[in-house]
XYZ file of C-alpha atoms in Angstrom:
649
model
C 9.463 -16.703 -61.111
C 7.630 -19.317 -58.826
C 8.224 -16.984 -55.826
C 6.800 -14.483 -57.969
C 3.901 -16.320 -58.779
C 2.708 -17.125 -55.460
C 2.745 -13.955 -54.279
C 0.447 -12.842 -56.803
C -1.486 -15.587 -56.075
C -1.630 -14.649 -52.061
C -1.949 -11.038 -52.803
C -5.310 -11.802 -54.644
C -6.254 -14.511 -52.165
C -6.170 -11.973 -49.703
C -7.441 -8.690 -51.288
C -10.120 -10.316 -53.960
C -11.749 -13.308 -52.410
C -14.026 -12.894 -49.916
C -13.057 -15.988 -47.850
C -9.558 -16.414 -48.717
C -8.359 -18.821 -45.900
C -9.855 -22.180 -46.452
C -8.202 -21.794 -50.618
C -4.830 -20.543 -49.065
C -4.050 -23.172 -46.895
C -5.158 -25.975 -49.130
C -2.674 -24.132 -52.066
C -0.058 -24.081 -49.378
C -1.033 -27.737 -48.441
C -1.415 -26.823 -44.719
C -4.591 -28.066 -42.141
C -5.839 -25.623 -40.287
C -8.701 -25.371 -37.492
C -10.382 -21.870 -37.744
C -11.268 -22.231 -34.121
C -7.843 -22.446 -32.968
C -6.894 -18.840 -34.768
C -6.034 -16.317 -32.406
C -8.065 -13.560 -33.223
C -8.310 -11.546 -30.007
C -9.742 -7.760 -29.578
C -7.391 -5.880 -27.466
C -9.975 -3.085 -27.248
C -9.571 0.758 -26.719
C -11.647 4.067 -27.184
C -9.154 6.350 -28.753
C -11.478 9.504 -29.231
C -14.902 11.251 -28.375
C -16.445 14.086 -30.384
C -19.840 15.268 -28.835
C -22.868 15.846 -30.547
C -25.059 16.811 -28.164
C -25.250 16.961 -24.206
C -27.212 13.683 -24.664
C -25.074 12.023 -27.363
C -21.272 11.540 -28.971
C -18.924 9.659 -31.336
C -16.298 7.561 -29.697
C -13.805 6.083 -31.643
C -13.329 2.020 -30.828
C -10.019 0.465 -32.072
C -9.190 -3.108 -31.746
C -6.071 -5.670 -32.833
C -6.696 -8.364 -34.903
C -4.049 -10.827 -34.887
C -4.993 -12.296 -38.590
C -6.962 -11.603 -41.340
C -8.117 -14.649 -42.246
C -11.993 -14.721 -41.484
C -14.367 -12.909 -43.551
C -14.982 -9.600 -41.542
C -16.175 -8.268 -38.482
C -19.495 -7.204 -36.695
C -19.580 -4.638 -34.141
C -23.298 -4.643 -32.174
C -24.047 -1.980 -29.903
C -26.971 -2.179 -26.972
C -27.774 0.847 -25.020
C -31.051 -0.101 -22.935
C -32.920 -1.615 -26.218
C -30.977 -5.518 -27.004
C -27.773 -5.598 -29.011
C -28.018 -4.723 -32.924
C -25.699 -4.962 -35.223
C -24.580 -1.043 -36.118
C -21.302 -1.797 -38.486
C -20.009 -4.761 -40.602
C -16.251 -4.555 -41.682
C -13.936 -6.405 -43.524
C -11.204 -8.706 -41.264
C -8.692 -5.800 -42.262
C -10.862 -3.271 -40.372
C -9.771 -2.509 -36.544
C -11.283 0.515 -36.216
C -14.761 2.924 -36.105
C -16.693 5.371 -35.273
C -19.987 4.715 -33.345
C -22.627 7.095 -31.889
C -23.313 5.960 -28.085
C -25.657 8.125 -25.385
C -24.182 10.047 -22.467
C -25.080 9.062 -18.814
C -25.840 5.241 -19.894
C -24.051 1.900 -20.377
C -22.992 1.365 -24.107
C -22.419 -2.507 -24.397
C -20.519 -2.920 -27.502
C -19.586 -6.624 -29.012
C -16.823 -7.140 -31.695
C -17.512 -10.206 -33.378
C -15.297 -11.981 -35.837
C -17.106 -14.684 -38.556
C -16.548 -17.097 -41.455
C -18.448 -17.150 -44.681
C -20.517 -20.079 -42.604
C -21.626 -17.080 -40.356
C -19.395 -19.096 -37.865
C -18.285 -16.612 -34.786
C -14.475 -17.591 -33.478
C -14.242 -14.974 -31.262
C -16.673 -12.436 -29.646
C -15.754 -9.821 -26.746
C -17.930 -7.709 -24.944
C -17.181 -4.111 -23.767
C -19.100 -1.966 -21.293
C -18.156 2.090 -22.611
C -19.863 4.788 -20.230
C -19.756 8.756 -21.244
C -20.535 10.693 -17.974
C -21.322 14.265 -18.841
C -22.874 15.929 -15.823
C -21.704 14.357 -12.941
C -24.645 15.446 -10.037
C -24.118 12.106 -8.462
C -21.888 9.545 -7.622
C -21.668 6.316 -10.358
C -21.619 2.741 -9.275
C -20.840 0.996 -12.102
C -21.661 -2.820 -12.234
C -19.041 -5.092 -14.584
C -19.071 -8.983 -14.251
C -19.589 -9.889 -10.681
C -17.866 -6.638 -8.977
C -18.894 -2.802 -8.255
C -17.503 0.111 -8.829
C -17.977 3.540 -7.074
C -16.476 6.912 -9.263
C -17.197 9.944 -7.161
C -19.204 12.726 -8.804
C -16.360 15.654 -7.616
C -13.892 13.856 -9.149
C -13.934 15.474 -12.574
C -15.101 18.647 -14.064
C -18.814 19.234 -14.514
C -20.576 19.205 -18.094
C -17.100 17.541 -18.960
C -16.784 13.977 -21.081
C -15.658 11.547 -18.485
C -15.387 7.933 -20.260
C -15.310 4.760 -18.487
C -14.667 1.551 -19.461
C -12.952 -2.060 -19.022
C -10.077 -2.994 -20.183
C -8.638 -5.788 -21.981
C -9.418 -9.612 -20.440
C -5.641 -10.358 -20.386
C -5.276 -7.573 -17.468
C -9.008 -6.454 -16.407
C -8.464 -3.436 -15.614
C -11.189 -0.404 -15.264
C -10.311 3.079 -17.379
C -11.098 6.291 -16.602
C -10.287 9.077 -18.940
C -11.535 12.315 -18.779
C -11.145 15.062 -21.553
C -10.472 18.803 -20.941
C -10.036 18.400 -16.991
C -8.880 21.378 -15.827
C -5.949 20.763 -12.552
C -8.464 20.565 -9.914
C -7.587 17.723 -8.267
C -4.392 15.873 -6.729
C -6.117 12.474 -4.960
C -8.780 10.512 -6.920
C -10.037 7.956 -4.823
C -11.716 4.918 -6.533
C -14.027 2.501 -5.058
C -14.677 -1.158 -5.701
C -16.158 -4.654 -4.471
C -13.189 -6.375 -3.310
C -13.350 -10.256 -2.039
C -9.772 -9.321 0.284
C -10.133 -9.573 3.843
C -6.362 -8.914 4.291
C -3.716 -6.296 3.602
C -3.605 -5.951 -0.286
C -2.399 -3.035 -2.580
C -3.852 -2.378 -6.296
C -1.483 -1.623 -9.336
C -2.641 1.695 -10.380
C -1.255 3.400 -13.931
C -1.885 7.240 -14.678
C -1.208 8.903 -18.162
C -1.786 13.439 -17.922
C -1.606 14.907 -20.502
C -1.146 18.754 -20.808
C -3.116 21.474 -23.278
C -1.083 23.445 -25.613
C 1.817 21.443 -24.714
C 3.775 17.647 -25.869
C 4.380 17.085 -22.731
C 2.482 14.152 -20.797
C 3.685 11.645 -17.883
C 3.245 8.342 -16.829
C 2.917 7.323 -13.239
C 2.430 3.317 -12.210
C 2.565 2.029 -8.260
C 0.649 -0.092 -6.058
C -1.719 1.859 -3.695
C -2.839 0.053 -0.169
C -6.515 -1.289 -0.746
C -8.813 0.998 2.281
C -11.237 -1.615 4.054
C -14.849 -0.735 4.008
C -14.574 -0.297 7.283
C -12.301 2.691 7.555
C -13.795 4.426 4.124
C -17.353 4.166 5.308
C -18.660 3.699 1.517
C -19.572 0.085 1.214
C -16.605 -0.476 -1.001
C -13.117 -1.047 -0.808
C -10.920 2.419 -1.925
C -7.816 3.257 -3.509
C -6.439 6.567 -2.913
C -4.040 7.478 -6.254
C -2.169 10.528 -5.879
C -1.490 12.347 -9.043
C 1.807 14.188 -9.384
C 1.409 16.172 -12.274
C -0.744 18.446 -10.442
C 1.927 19.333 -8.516
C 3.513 19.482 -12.076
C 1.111 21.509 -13.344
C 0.696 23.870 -11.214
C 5.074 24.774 -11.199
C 4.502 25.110 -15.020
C 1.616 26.940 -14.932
C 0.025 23.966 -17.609
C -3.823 22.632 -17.553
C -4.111 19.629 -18.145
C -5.362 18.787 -21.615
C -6.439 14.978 -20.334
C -6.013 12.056 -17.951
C -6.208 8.443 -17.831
C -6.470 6.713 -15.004
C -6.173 2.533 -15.369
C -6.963 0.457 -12.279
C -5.695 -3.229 -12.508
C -7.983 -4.767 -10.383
C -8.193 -8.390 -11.224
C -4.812 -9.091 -9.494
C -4.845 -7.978 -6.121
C -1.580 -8.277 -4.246
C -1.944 -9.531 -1.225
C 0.004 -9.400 1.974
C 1.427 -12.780 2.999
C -0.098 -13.240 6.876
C 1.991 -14.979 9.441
C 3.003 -15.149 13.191
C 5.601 -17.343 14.127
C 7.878 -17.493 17.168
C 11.455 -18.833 16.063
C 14.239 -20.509 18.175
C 17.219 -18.200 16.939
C 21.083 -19.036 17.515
C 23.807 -16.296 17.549
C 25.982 -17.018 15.067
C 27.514 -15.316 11.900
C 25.989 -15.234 8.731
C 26.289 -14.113 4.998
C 22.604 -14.079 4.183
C 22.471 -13.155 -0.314
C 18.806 -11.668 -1.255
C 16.992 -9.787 -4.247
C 16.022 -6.624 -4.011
C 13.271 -5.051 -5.971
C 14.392 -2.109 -7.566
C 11.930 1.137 -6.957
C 13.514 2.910 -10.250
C 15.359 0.500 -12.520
C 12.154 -2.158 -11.993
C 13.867 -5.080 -11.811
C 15.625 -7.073 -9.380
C 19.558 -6.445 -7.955
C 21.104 -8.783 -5.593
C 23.304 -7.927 -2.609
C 24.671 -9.350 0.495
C 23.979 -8.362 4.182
C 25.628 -9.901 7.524
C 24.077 -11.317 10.476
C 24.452 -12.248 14.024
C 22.142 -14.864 14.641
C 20.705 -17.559 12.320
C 17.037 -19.435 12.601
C 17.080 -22.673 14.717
C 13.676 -23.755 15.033
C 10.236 -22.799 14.633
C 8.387 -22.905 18.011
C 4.766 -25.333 17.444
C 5.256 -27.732 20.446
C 7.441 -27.925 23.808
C 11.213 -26.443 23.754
C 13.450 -29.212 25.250
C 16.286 -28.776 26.355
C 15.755 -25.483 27.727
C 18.640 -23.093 29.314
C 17.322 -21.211 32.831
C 16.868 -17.829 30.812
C 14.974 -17.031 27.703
C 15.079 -13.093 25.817
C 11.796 -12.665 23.149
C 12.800 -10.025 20.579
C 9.274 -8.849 19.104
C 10.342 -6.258 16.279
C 7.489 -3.251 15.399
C 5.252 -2.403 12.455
C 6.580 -2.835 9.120
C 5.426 -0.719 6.492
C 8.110 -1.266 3.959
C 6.076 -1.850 0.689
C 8.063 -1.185 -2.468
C 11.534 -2.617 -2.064
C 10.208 -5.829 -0.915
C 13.297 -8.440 -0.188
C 13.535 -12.061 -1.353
C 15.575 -14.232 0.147
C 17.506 -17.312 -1.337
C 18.134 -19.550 1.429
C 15.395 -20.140 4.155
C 15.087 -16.740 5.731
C 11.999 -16.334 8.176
C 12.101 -12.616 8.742
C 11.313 -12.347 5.077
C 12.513 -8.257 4.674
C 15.529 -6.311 5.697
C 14.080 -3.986 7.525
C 12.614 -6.876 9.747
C 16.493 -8.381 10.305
C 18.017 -5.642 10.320
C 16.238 -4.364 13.601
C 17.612 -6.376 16.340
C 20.992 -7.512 14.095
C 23.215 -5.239 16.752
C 21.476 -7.123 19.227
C 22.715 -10.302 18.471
C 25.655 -8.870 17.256
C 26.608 -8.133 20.911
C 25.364 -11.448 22.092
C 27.278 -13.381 19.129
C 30.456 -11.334 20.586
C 30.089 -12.207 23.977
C 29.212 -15.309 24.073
C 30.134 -16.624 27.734
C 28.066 -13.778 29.437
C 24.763 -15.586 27.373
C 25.571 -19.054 27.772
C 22.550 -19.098 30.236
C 20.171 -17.805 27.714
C 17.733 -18.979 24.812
C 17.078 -16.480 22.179
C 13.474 -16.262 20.562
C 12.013 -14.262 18.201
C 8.151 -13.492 17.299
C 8.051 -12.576 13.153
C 4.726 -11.508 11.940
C 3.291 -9.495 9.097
C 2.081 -7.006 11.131
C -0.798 -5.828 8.491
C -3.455 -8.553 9.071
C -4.517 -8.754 12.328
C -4.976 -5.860 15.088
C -2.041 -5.681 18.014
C -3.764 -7.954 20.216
C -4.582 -10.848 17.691
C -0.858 -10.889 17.477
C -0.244 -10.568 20.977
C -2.779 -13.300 21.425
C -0.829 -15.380 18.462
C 2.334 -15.017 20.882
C 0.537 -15.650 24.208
C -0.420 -19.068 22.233
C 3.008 -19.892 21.056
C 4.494 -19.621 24.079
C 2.233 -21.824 25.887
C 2.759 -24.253 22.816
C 6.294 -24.062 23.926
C 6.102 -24.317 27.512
C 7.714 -20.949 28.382
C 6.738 -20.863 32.211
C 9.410 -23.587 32.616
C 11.658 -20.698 32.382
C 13.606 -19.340 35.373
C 14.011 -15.989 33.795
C 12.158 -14.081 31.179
C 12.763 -11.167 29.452
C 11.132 -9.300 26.298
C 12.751 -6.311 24.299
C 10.630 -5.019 22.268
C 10.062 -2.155 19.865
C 7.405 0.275 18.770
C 3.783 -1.849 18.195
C 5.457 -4.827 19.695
C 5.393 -3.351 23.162
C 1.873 -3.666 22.660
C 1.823 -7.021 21.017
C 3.805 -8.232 23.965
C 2.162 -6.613 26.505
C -1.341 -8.098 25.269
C 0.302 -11.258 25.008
C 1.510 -11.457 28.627
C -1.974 -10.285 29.585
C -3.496 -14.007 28.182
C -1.963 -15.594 31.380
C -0.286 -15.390 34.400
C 3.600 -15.459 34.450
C 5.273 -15.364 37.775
C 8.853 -15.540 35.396
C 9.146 -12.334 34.072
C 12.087 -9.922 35.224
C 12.133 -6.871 32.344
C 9.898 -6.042 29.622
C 11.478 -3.365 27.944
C 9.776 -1.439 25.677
C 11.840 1.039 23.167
C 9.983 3.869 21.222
C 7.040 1.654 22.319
C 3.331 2.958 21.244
C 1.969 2.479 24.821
C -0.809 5.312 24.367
C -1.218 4.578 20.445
C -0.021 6.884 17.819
C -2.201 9.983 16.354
C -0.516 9.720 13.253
C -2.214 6.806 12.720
C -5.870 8.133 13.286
C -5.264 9.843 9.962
C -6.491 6.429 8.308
C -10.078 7.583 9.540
C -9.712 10.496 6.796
C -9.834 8.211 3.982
C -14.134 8.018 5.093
C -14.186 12.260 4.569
C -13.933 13.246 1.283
C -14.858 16.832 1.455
C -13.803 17.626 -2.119
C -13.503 20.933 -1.412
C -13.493 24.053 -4.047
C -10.194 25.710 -3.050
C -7.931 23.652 -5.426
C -5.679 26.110 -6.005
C -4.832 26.646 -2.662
C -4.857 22.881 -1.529
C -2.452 22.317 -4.112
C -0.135 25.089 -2.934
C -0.302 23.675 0.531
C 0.476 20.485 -0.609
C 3.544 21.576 -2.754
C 4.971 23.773 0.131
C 4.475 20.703 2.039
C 6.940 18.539 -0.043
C 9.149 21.538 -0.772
C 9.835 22.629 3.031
C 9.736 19.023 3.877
C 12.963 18.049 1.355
C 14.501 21.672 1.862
C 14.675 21.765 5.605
C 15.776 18.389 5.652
C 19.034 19.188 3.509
C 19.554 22.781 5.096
C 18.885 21.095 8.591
C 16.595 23.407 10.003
C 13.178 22.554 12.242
C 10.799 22.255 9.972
C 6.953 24.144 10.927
C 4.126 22.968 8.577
C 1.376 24.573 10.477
C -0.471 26.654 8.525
C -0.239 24.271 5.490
C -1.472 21.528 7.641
C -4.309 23.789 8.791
C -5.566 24.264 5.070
C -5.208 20.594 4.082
C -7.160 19.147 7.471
C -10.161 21.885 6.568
C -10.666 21.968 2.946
C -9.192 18.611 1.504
C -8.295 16.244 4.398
C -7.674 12.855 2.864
C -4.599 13.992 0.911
C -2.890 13.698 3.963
C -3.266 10.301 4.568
C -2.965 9.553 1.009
C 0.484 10.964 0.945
C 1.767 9.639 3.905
C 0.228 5.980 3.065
C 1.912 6.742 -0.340
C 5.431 7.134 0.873
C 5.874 4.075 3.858
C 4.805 6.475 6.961
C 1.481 5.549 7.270
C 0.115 1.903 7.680
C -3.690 2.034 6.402
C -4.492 -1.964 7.915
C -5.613 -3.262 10.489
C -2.543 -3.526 12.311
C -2.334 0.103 11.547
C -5.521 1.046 13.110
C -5.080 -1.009 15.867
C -2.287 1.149 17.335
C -4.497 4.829 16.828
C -4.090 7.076 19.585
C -5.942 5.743 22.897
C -6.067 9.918 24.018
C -9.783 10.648 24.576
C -9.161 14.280 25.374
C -6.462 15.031 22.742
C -8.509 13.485 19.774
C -11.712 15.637 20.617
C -9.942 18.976 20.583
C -8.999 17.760 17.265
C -12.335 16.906 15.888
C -13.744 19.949 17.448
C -10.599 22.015 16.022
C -9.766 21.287 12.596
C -13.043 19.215 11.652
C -16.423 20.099 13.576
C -17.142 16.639 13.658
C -16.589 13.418 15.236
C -14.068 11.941 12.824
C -11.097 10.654 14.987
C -11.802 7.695 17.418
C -9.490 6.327 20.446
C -8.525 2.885 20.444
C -10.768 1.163 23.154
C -8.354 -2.030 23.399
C -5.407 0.125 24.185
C -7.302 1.899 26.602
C -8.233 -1.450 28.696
C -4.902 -2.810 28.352
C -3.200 0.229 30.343
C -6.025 0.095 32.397
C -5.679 -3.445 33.514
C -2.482 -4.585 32.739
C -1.201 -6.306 35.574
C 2.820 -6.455 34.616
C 3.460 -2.747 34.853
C 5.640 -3.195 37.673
C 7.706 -5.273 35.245
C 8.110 -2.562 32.561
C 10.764 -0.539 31.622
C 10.121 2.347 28.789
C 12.982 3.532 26.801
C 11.906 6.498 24.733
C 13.535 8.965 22.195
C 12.633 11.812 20.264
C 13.844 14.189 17.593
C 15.242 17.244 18.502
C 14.806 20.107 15.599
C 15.638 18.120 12.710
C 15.938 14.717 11.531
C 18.188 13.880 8.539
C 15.437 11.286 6.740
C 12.810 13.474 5.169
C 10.165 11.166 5.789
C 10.836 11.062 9.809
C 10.763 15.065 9.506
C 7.433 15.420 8.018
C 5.332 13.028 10.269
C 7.384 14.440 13.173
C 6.174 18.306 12.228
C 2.539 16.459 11.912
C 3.224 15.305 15.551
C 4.197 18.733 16.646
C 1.164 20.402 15.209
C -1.175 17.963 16.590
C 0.239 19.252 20.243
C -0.173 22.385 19.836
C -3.163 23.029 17.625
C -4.650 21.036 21.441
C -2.720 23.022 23.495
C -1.158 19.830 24.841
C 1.838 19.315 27.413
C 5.084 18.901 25.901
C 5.286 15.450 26.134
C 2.522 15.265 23.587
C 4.406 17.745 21.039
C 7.618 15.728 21.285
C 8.189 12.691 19.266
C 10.185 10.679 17.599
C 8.433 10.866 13.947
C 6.040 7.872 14.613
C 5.322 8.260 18.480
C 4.991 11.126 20.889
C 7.032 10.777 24.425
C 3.734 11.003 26.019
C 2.808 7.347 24.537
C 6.268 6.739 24.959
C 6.786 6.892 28.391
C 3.960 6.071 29.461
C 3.102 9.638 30.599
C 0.770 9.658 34.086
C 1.805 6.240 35.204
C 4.039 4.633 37.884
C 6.153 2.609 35.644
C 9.849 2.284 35.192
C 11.982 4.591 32.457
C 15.130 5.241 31.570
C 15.606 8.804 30.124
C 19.628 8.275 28.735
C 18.450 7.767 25.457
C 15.908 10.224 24.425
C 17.879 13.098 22.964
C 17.992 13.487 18.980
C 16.754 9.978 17.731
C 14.132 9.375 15.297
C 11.965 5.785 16.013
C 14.829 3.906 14.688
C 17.662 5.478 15.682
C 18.398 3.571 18.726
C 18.768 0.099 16.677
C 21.698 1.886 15.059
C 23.778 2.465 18.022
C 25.771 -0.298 19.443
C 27.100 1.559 22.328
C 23.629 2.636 23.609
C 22.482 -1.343 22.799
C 25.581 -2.649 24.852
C 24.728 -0.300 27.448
C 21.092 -1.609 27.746
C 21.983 -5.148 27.339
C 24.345 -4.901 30.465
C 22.051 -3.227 32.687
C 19.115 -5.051 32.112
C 19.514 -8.410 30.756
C 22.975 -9.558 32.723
C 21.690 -8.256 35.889
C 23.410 -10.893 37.934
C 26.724 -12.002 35.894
């Protein structure tokens, strides 16, 4: 009966009186501070009904954690000061409010006390673009946003607003977009001077249909510099209109949510380690792409960390070999190590483990040797900042007391050590070997400079069927092993819509859109104007001036030795196959040599090998290997190791 009682008692509390909190707690003999109640708006615009071209309903909707103040005030001001347009009870969370198209709505939601006491207050900016004839830059606390006019349909709602202060995130989410797009690129003022990506979370929905996906990554954050806007650029790609275009669906809507209050940002480093051959059982985490969430697992190693090189090496042997690995564009399963594990990733350690694995095994023919290796982010700085980070190390650590030096390198670290050499003078070098090294640059990675053309052209339907036949031919050759020829849908994408490609390969690990990225861009004058004049009419690729002086003046060339590979017809990892058909049609949409139209998926042989200079190369390994094949193959490392490193045992 008491129980009973007190209910009743609550239930009118709550439903008659208009300030029920300050009488409840005193019946329930509780203290309370109205100031400490949590009554935060979580706010959202669930719906828009127009009126007119000029003006609309949107539906708000907020959560209200209690319901223990007196009501709510929601004030509106859309160019004439904030006035108060609704006044709800505390169990309202929800309304419908006329706003004006092509302005900034500024709404407030305002909870009170009978006092007239405000607890809580937030403040949304709401914008309904209708006909998008320019592009918006939207201003929202102390950043910028730019949302480009082509994006969306025209005399369509587009709304924008921000999201909730726990994430800050920016919402776009247009009604009745038809699938005319597959990229949207979104700009904003970004304080990051490094390599950072953006969580990015997409909800399509379709007409006529239940169905509707959900798509969430992290996109690599485009520099200023490379997009040419005055802003920094994301690039999302949106599946479903590859979706949508198989199921012959339109889509109905699509949100876009942009998280861009936590940047993550690339951790920057260069260090040169003291390494000793030995085995190891190193245990990591590994961030699961699909199950998102973390798996451990154990991999093996022939060499563990010894010391990291700051001041003079004592103790020195006569002979010293610098491993300096190659880009690393490994972004989603990023690796954590439990014990203290400087090359940070797998990928990283697993590139010269065979190496050392040969080393660890033979033992007696490298007890003359020291065993370094240079471990750097290769994101944040250009090729020869790092090679000038090396050059420094090394003089830290007094490597000219060496009788014998020798680098292997791979990839951009045959650049990174050839700038570093360049610093100084070094009268102990024997071999520099450079494997699948980017001596010329790579072309693939001009295609960052497409991320500053947004053509937006008309032919959708057509840019999406390239682009689908792309992915299709790409996974279907692959598995059926035959040469795969994306020329003609190559030819449509670099004409009509010529950032997708870039935005796809940045997407899926091939492309690296930093500056250590565009610091290895092809250094071929002649090659990159026939394809400006070919596919674009304009000046849009550029050579890489620093490679271009270091081949020009390097004075060790006499002390390199090129190893170089390339793919044959086929390569069994999709990825490698694509970028090594871009390769192809590169060299012959310029009617270049064959050296330019072979590669190895990242490189052609031309940069390779060094093509049109006296230097040193070794041709045994080139047949049928992608840019990474070669680290696989103990034989062929054995091999190398003998013939070049234990030249006199």
């Amino acid at each position: 009966m008491k129980k009973f009682v007190l209910f009743i008692f609550l239930f009118i509390n709550i439903f008659v009186f208009s300030n029920p909190l300050e009488d409840t707690f005193k019946f329930l003999n509780v203290k309370y501070d109205p100031k400490e109640i949590n009554t935060s708006n979580n706010f959202e615009v669930l719906s828009i009904k127009d009126i007119n071209s000029n003006e609309c309903f949107i539906k708000i909707h907020w959560n209200i954690k209690n319901i223990f103040l007196s009501g709510t005030r929601v004030l509106l001001n859309n160019g004439n000061g904030f006035k108060i347009i609704k006044s709800l009870s505390a169990f309202q969370n929800s309304v419908s409010i006329k706003v004006l198209k092509n302005k900034k709505n500024s709404f407030i939601i305002q909870n009170y006390d009978k006092d007239g006491s405000i607890y809580n207050s937030t403040i949304k900016d709401v914008y309904i673009f209708y006909n998008n004839e320019k592009n918006k830059i939207i201003s929202y606390k102390n950043k910028k946003f730019l949302i480009y006019k082509n994006l969306f349909e025209k005399n369509k709602n587009t709304l924008i607003y921000f999201g909730k202060k726990e994430e800050d995130f920016l919402e776009i989410n247009a009604l009745n977009l038809k699938s005319n797009s597959i990229v949207f690129p979104i700009g904003y003022t970004s304080d990051s001077t490094i390599a950072s990506f953006v969580k990015e979370r997409t909800k399509v929905s379709f007409i006529n249909s239940n169905i509707s996906f959900n798509f969430e990554t992290k996109y690599p954050l485009i520099s200023p510099e490379i997009t040419k806007s005055g802003f920094h650029e994301i690039f999302p790609i949106i599946p479903a209109s590859y979706i949508s275009k198989k199921l012959n669906l339109n889509f109905n809507s699509i949100n876009i949510r942009l998280f861009y209050k936590n940047e993550f940002k690339d951790e920057s480093y260069s260090e040169l380690w003291k390494v000793k051959p030995k085995f190891s059982r190193q245990t990591y985490e590994e961030e699961a792409m699909i199950l998102h969430k973390k798996i451990s697992g154990i991999r093996y190693g022939y060499r563990i960390p010894e010391k990291s090189i700051n001041t003079e090496v004592y103790n020195k042997k006569r002979k010293a070999i610098i491993f300096v690995h190659g880009i690393q564009i490994n972004r989603y399963l990023e690796n954590f190590f439990k014990e203290k594990f400087p090359w940070r990733t797998l990928q990283r350690f697993g590139t010269f483990n065979n190496f050392f694995r040969y080393i660890y095994e033979n033992d007696e023919k490298f007890k003359n040797f020291d065993f370094y290796e240079f471990i750097y982010d290769s994101h944040t700085m250009t090729a020869k900042e790092f090679g000038k980070k090396l050059y420094e190390l090394m003089e830290k650590g007094k490597f000219k007391d060496y009788k014998e030096l020798y680098f292997i390198s791979h990839s951009m670290g045959g650049l990174v050590t050839r700038y570093a050499l360049n610093f100084s003078n070094y009268t102990n070098i024997v071999n520099i070997i450079n494997i699948d090294a980017v001596n010329y640059g790579s072309s693939l990675q001009n295609l960052i400079e497409l991320f500053a053309y947004k053509s937006f052209d008309e032919k959708i339907d057509e840019n999406i069927e390239s682009a689908i036949k792309i992915l299709e031919n790409s996974l279907n050759d692959t598995i059926s092993q035959k040469k795969l020829n994306l020329d003609n849908e190559l030819k449509i994408l670099f004409k009509t819509y010529p950032y997708l490609i870039p935005a796809i390969l940045s997407e899926y690990n091939i492309l690296d859109t930093f500056n250590g990225g565009y610091s290895i861009r092809s250094s071929n004058t002649k090659k990159l104007n026939k394809l400006n004049n070919t596919l674009f009419k304009k000046n849009l690729f550029t050579p890489s001036k620093d490679i271009i002086n270091l081949n020009k003046n390097d004075k060790y060339l006499n002390k390199l030795l090129l190893i170089y590979s390339k793919i044959d017809d086929y390569d069994p990892i999709v990825t490698f196959n694509f970028s090594h058909s871009v390769l192809e049609f590169f060299g012959r949409i310029t009617n270049s040599s064959k050296y330019e139209i072979e590669n190895d998926g990242a490189v052609t042989v031309a940069s390779q090998m060094m093509y049109g200079y006296n230097v040193r190369r070794d041709s045994n390994y080139i047949n049928g290997r992608n840019h990474e094949t070669f680290f696989n193959d103990y034989k062929m490392i054995t091999e190398l190791l003998n013939k070049y490193v234990l030249i006199n045992y």
